[in-house]
Coordinates of C-alpha atoms in Angstrom, one line a residue:
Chain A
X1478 CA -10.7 -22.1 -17.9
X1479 CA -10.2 -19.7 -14.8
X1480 CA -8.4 -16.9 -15.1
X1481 CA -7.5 -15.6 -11.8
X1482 CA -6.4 -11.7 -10.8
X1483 CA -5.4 -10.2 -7.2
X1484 CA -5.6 -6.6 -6.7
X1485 CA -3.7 -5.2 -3.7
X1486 CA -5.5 -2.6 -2.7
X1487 CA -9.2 -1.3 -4.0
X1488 CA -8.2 1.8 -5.8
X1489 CA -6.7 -1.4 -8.7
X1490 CA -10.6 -1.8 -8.7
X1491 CA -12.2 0.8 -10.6
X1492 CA -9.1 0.0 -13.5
X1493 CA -10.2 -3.6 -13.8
X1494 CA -13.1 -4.9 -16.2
X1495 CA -15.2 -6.1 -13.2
X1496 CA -18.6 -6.5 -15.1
X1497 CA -18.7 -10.1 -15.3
X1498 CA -15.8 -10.9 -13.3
X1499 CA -16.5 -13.3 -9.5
X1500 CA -15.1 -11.3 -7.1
X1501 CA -13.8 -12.6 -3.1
X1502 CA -13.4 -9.6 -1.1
X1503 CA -10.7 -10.3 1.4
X1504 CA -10.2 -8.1 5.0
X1505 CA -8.6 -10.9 7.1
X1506 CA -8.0 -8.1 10.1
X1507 CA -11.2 -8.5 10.8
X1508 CA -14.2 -7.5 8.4
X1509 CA -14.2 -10.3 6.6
X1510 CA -13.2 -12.8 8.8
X1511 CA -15.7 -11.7 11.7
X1512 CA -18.8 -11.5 8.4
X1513 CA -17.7 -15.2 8.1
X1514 CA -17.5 -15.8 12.0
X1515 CA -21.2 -14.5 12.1
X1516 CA -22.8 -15.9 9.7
X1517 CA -21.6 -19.3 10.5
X1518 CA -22.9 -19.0 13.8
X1519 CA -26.4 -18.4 12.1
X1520 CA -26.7 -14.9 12.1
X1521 CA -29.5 -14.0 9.2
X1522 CA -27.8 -11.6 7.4
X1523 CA -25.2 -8.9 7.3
X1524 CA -26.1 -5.2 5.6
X1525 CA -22.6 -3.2 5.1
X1526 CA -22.7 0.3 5.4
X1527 CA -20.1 3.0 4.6
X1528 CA -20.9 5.7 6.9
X1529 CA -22.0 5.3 11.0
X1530 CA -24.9 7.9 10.4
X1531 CA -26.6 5.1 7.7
X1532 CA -26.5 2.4 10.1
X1533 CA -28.3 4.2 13.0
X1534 CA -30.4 5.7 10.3
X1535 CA -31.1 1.8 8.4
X1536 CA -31.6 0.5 11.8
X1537 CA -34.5 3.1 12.3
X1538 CA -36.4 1.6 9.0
X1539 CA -36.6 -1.8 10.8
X1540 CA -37.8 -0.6 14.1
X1541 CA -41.2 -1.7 12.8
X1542 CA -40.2 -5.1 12.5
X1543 CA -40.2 -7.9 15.1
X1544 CA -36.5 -8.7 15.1
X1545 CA -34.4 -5.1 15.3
X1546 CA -31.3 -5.8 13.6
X1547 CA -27.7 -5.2 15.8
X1548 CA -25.4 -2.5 14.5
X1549 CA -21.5 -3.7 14.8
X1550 CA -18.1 -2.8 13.3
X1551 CA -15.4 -0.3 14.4
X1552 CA -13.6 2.9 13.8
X1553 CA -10.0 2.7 14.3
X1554 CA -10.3 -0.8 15.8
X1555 CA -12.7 0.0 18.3
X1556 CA -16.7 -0.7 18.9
X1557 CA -18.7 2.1 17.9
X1558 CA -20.4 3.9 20.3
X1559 CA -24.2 3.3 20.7
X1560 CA -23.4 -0.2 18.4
X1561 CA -24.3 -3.4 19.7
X1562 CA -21.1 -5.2 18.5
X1563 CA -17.4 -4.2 17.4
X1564 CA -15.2 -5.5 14.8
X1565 CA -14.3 -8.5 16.5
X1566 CA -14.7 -11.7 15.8
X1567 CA -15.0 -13.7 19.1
X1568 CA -17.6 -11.5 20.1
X1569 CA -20.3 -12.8 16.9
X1570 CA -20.9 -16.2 19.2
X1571 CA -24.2 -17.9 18.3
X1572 CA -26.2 -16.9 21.4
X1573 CA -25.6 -13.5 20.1
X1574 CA -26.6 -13.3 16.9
X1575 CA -28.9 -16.0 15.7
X1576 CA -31.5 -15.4 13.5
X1577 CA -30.3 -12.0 13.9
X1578 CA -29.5 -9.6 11.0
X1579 CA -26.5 -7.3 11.6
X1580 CA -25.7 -3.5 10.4
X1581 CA -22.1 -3.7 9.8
X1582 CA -19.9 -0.3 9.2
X1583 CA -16.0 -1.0 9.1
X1584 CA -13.8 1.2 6.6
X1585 CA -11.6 -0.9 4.7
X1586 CA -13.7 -3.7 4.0
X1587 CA -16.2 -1.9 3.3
X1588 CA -15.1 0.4 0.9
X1589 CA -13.7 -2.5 -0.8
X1590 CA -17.1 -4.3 -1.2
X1591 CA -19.0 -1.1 -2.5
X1592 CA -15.8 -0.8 -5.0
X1593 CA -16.7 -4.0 -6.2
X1594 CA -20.4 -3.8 -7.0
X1595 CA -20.8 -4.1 -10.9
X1596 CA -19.0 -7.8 -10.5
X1597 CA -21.1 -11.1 -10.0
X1598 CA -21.5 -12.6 -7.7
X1599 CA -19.1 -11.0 -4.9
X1600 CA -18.5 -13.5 -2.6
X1601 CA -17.0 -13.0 1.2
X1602 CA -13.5 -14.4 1.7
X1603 CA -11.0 -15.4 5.2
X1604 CA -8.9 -17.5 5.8
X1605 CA -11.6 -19.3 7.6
X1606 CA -13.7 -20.6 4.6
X1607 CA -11.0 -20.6 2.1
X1608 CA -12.0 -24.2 0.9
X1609 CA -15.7 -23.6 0.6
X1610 CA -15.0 -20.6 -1.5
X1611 CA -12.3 -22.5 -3.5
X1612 CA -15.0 -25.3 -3.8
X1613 CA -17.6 -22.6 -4.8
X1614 CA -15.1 -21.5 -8.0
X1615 CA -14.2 -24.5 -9.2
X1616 CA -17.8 -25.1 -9.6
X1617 CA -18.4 -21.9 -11.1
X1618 CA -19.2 -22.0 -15.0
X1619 CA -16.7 -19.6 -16.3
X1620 CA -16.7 -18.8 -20.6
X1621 CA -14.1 -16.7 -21.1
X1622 CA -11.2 -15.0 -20.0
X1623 CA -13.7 -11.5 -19.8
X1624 CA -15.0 -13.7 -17.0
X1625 CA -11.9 -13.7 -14.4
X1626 CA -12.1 -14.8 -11.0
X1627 CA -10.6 -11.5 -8.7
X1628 CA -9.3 -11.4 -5.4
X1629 CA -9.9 -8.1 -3.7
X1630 CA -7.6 -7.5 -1.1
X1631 CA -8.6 -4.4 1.3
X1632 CA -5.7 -3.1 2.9
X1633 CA -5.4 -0.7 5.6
X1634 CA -6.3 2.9 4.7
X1635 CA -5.3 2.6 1.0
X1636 CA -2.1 1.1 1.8
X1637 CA -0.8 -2.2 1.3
X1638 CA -2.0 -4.9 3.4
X1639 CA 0.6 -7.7 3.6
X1640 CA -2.1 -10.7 5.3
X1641 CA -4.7 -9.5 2.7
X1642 CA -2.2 -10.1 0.0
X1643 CA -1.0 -13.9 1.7
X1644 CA -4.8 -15.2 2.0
X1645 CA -5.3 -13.9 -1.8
X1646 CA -2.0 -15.6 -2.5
X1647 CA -3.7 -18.6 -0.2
X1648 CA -6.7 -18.6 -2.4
X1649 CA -4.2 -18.6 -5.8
X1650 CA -2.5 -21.7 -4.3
X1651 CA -5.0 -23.6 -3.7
X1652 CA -7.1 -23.6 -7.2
X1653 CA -4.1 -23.7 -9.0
X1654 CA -3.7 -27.2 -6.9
X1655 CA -7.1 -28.1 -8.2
X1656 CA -7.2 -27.1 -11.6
X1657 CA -4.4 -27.7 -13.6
X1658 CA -6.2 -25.1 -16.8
X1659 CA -5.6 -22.3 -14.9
X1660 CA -4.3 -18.9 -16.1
X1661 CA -2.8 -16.3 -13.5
X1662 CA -1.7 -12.5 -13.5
X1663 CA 1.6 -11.3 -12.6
X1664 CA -0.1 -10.1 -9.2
X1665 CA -1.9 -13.2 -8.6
X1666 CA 2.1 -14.6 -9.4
X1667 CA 3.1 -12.2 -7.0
X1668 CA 0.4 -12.8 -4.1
X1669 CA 1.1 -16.9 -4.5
X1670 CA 4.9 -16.3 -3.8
X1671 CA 4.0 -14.3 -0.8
X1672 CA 1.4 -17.0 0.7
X1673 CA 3.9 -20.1 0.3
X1674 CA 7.1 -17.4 1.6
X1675 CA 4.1 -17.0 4.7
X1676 CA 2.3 -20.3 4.4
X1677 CA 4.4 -22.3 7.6
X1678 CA 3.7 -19.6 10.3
X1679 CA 0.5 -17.8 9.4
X1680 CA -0.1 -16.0 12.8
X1681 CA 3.4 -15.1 13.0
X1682 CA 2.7 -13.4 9.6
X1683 CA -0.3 -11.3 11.0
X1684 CA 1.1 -10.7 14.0
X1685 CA 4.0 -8.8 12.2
X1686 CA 1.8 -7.0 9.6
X1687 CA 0.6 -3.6 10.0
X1688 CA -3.0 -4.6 10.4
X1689 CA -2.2 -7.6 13.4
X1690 CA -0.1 -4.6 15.0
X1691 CA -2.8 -2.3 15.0
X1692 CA -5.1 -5.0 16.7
X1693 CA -2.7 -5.5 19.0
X1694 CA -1.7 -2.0 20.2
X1695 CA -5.9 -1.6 21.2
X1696 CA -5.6 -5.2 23.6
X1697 CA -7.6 -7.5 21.2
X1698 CA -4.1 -9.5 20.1
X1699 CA -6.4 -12.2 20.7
X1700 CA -8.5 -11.9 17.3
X1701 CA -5.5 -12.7 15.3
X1702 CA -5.9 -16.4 16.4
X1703 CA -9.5 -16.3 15.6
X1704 CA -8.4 -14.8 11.7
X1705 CA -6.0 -17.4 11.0
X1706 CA -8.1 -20.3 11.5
X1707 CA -8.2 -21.9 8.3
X1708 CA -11.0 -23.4 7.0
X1709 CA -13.3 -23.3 10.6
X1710 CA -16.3 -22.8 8.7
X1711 CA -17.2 -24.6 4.9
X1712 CA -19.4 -21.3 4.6
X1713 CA -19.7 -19.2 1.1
X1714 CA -21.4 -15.8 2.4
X1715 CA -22.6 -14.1 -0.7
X1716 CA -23.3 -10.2 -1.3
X1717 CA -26.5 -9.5 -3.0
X1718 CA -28.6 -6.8 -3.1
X1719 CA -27.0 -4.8 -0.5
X1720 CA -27.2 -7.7 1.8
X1721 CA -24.6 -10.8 2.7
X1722 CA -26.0 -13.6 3.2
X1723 CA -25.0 -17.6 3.1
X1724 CA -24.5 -19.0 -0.6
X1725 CA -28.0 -21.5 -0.4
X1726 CA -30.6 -18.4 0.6
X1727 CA -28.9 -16.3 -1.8
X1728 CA -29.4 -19.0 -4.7
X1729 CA -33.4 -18.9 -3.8
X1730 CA -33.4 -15.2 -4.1
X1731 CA -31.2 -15.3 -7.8
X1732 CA -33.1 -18.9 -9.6
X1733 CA -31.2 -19.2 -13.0
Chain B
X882 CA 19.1 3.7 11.0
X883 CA 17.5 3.6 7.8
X884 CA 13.4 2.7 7.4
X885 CA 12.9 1.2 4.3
X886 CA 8.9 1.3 3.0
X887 CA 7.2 0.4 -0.6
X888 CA 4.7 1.9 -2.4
X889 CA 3.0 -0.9 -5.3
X890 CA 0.8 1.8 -6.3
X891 CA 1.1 6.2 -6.8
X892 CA -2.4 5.7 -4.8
X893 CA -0.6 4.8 -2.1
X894 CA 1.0 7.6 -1.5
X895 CA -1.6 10.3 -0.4
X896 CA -1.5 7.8 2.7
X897 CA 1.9 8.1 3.5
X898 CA 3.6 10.9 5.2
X899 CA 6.3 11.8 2.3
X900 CA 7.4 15.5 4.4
X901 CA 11.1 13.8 5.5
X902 CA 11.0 11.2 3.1
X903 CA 13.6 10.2 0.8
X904 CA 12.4 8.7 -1.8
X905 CA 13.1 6.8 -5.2
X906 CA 10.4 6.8 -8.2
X907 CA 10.4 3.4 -10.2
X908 CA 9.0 2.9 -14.0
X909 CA 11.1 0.2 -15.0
X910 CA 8.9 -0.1 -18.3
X911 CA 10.2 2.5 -19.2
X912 CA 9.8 6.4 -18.0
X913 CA 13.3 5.6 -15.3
X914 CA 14.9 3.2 -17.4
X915 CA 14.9 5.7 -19.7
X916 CA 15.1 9.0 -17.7
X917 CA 18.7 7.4 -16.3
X918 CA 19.8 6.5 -19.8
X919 CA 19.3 10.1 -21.1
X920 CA 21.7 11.7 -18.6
X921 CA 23.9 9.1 -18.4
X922 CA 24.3 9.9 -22.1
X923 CA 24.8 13.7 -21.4
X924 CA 21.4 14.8 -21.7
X925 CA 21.4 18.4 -19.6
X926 CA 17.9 17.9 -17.7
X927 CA 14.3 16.5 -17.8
X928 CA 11.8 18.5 -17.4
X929 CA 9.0 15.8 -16.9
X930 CA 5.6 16.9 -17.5
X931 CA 2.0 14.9 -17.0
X932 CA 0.2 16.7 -20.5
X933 CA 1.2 16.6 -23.8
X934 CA 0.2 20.1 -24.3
X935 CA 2.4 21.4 -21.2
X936 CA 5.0 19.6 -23.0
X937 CA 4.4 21.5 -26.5
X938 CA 3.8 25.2 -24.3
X939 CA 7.1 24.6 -22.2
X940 CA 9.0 23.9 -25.8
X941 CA 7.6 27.6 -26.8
X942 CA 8.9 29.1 -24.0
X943 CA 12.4 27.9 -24.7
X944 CA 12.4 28.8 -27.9
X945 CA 14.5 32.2 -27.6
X946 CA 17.1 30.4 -26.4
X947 CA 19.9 28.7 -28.1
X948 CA 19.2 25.0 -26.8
X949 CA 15.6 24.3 -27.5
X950 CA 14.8 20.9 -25.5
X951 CA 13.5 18.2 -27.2
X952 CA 10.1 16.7 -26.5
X953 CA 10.6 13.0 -25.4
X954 CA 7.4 10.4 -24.2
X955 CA 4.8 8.0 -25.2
X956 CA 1.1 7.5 -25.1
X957 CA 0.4 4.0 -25.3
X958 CA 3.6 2.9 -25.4
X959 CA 4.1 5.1 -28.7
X960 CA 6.2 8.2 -29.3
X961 CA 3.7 11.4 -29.7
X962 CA 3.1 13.2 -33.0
X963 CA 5.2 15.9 -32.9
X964 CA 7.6 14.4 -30.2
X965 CA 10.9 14.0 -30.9
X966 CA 11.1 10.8 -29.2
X967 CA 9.6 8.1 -28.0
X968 CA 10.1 6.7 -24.6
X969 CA 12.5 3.8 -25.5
X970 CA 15.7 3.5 -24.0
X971 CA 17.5 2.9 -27.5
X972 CA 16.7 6.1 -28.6
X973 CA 18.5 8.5 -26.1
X974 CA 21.9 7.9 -27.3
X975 CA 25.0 10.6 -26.6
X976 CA 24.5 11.8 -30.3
X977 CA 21.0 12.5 -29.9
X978 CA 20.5 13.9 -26.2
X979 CA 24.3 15.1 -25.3
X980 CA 23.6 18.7 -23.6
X981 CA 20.7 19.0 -24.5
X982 CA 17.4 19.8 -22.4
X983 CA 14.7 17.3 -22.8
X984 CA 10.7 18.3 -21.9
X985 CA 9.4 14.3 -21.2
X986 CA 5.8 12.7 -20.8
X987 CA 4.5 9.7 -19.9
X988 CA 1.7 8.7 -17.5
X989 CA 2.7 6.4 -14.5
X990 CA 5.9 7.4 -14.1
X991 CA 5.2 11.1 -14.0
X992 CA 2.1 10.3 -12.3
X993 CA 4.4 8.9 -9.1
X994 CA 7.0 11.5 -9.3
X995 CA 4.1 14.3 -9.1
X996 CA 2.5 12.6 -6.1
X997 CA 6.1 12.3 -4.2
X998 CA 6.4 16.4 -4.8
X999 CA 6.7 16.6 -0.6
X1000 CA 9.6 14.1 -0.7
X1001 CA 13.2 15.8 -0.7
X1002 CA 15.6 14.0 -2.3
X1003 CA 13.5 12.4 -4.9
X1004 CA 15.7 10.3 -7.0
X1005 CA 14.9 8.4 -10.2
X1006 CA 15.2 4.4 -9.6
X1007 CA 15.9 1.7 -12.2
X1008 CA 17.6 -1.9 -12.6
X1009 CA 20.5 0.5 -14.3
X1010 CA 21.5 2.8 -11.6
X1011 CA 20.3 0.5 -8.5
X1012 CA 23.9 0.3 -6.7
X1013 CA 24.5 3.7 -7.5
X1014 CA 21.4 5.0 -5.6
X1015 CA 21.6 2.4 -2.8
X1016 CA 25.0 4.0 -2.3
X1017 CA 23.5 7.5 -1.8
X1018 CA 21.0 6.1 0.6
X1019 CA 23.7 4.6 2.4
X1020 CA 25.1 7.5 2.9
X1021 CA 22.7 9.8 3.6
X1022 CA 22.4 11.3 7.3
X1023 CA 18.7 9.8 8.2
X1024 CA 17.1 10.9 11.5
X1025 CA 14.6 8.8 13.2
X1026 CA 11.4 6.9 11.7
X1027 CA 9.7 10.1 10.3
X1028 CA 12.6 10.4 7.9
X1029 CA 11.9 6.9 6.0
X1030 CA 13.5 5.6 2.4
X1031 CA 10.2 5.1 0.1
X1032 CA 10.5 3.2 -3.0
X1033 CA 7.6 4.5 -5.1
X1034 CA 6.3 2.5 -7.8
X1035 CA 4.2 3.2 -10.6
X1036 CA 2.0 0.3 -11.9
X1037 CA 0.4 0.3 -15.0
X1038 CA -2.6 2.4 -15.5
X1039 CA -3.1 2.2 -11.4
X1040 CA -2.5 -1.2 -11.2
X1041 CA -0.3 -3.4 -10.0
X1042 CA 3.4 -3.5 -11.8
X1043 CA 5.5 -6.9 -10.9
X1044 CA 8.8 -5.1 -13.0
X1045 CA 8.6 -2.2 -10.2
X1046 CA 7.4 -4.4 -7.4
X1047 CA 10.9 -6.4 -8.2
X1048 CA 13.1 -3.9 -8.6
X1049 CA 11.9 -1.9 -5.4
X1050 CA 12.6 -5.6 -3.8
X1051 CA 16.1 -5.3 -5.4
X1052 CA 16.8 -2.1 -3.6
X1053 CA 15.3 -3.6 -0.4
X1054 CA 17.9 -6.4 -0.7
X1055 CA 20.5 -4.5 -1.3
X1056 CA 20.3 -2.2 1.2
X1057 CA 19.6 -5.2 3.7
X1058 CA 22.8 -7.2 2.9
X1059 CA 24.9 -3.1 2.9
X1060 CA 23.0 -2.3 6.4
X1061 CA 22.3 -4.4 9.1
X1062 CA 20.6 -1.7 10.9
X1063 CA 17.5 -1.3 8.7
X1064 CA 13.8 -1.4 9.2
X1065 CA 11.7 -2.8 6.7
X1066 CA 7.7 -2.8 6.9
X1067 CA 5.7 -5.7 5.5
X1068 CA 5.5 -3.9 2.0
X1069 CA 9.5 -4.4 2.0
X1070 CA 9.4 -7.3 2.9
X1071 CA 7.0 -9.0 0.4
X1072 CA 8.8 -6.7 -2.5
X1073 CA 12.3 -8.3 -1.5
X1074 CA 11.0 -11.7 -1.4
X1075 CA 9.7 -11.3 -5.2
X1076 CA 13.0 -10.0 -6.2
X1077 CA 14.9 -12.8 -4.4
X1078 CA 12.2 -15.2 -6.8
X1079 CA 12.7 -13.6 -9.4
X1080 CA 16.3 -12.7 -9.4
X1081 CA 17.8 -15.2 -11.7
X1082 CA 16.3 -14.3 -14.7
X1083 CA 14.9 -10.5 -14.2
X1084 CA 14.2 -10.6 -18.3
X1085 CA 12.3 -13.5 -18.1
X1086 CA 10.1 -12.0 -15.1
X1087 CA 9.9 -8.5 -17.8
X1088 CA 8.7 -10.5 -20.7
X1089 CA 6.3 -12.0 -18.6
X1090 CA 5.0 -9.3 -16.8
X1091 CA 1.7 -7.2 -17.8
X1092 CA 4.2 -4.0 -18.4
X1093 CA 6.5 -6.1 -20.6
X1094 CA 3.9 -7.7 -22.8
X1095 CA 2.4 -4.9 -23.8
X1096 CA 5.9 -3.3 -24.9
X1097 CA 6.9 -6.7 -27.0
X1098 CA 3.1 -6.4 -28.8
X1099 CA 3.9 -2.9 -29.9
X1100 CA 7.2 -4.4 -31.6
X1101 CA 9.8 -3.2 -29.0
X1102 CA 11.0 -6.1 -27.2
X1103 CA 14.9 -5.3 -27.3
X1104 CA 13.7 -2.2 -25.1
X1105 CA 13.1 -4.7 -22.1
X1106 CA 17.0 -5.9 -22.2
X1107 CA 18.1 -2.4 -22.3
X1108 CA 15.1 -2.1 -18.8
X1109 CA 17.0 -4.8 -16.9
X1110 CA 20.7 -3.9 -17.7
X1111 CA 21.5 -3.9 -13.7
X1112 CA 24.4 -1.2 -12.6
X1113 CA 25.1 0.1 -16.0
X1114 CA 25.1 3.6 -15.3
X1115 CA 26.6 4.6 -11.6
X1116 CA 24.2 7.4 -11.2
X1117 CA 21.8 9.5 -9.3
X1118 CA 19.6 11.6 -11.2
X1119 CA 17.5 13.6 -8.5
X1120 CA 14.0 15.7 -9.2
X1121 CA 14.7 19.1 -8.4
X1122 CA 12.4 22.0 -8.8
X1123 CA 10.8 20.7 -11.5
X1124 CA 13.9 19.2 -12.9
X1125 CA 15.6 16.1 -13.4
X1126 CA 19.4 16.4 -13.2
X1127 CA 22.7 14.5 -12.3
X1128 CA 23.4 14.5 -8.7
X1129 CA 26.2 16.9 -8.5
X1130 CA 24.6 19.6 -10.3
X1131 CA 21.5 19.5 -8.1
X1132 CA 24.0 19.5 -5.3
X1133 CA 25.5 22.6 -6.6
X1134 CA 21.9 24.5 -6.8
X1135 CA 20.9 23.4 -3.1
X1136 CA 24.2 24.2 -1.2
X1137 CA 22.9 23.1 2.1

């Protein structure tokens, strides 16, 4: 049976049992969405880091090796200075980062991952590869209910984040669709009701959120169509080790 | 015009910018619900303290006078040894609390009003007094968007609470329909859409919610009827210097 939790923001995190829970970490505007967006267009694998100093310093440890990894994410919305990339998702196209691996450093989503570290296995969640992940849990073999499946929403600097909350609510609606033997929270309840309120007008949603603002006040209104593309890539990126990678190469790297 | 914003979680708050905020604490289960029902019954103050031992020093320090408070609050859900009450409604009858003082602990609902400390008016929020405070909001002479209404809710051990997430939607609502001129942000607007779910049986939503549960296991279910009792006390019980009290005594100490 899956038994399926949504916290709204991390600091829920560190009061849940997360030792043997699957975790999907959700930052639709944009971490999340634009780790998808690379990966799917075959970048090799994505290292998160907290702090801007980390990344130059991790990208100094593979200046030995032939393929220099690109450093990319944001502070408040904007590329990084001396980083290859930004936080936007248009910008991870295939000529740019295949067979690449990327340094990523973005705050929210970020945090949120890190926060989430003693679960297994964490996977990466958008709307962009709901299905895959949904596909990816319903395959899952769960025991018990100190097994739960939890949606981590990110939110935007500790506050709530209302297109976090809808794709969680998204992720809710759609297993519960599947799988009939399905037991939910009051917040994963709570997050449902939000994404079928939402579900009819997605971008309409983000564009009035806090977050799709936010994007829009710094000119890049334009990635809120690329983070409510739903289901553009059947991709499960997986965090292990430090390191996000797509679901098959992480399976070689963890044999039963 | 009024700016309406919600809070799911105390941790929200540091994030927020609470200097010209008004702002309403909700513990629906059961620190406000009770709080409310204490002066409504003719209880003199609260005095709400985090620690049970602040709770046990503050007694001593009354005790040359001729009222000595009582110690009221719950850890687990249970009265304190050495308290004379617990934290359920039922218990704070005219009989019992009429003019007296009462020293009160709990944990998330103290929690939030300790964190909203910058706030000014902070009033105390339930189902029982929600027409009564959405009236004093109404009427309260609001500036611009740095002077916003916050409905603060407490969760259960930092997480998530659907009982406060509704009831903050049930001020949301009401305020709405009262004020045509109001500004909601997304956190408004998901809490009003769960209320407007769940509004057609709010016991049902309690019994079902993580908050409610645990009070039914611990053999006090009839104290979630006495939590959703909606407008049965028309007052406004504002946090004051460290001190609960009715509304028109607190007016009377902060003559503006």
């Amino acid at each position: 049976m899956i038994h399926l939790d949504v916290a709204f923001l991390p600091s829920e995190l560190a009061a849940k049992s997360l030792h043997s829970a699957l975790a999907v970490v959700i930052d639709v505007v944009r971490a999340t969405t634009t780790i998808t967006t690379a990966l799917a267009q075959g970048c090799a694998f994505v290292l998160p880091v907290l702090h801007i100093e980390e990344a130059f310093e991790l990208q100094r440890q593979y200046a030995q090796e032939p393929h220099r990894p690109l450093l990319g994410g944001e502070r408040g919305g904007q590329r990084v200075e001396g980083f290859d990339l930004g936080n936007s998702p248009r910008e991870y196209t295939s000529e740019v980062v295949k067979n690449k691996g990327i340094i990523f450093s973005t705050t929210n989503g970020t945090r949120t991952l890190l926060a989430l570290k003693e679960a297994a296995p964490i996977l990466i969640g958008s709307f962009l590869n709901i299905s895959a992940i949904c596909q990816y849990i319903l395959r899952h073999p769960f025991q018990d209910q100190r097994n739960p499946v939890i949606l981590a929403c990110s939110g935007v600097v500790n506050t709530f984040s209302l297109e976090d909350a809808v794709c969680a609510g998204m992720f809710v609606h759609f297993l519960s669709v599947a799988e009939p033997d399905i037991s939910k929270t009051p917040a994963a309840m709570a997050a449902e009701l939000l994404y079928t309120h939402y579900q009819a007008d997605l971008l309409a949603m983000l564009q009035n959120s806090d977050g799709g603002r936010r994007v829009a006040r710094i000119g890049l209104a334009q990635d809120l169509v690329a983070c409510v593309e739903v289901d553009k890539y059947p991709i499960v990126p997986i965090f292990h080790a430090g390191k996000i990678v797509l679901r098959e190469e992480s399976l070689l790297v963890e044999s039963p």
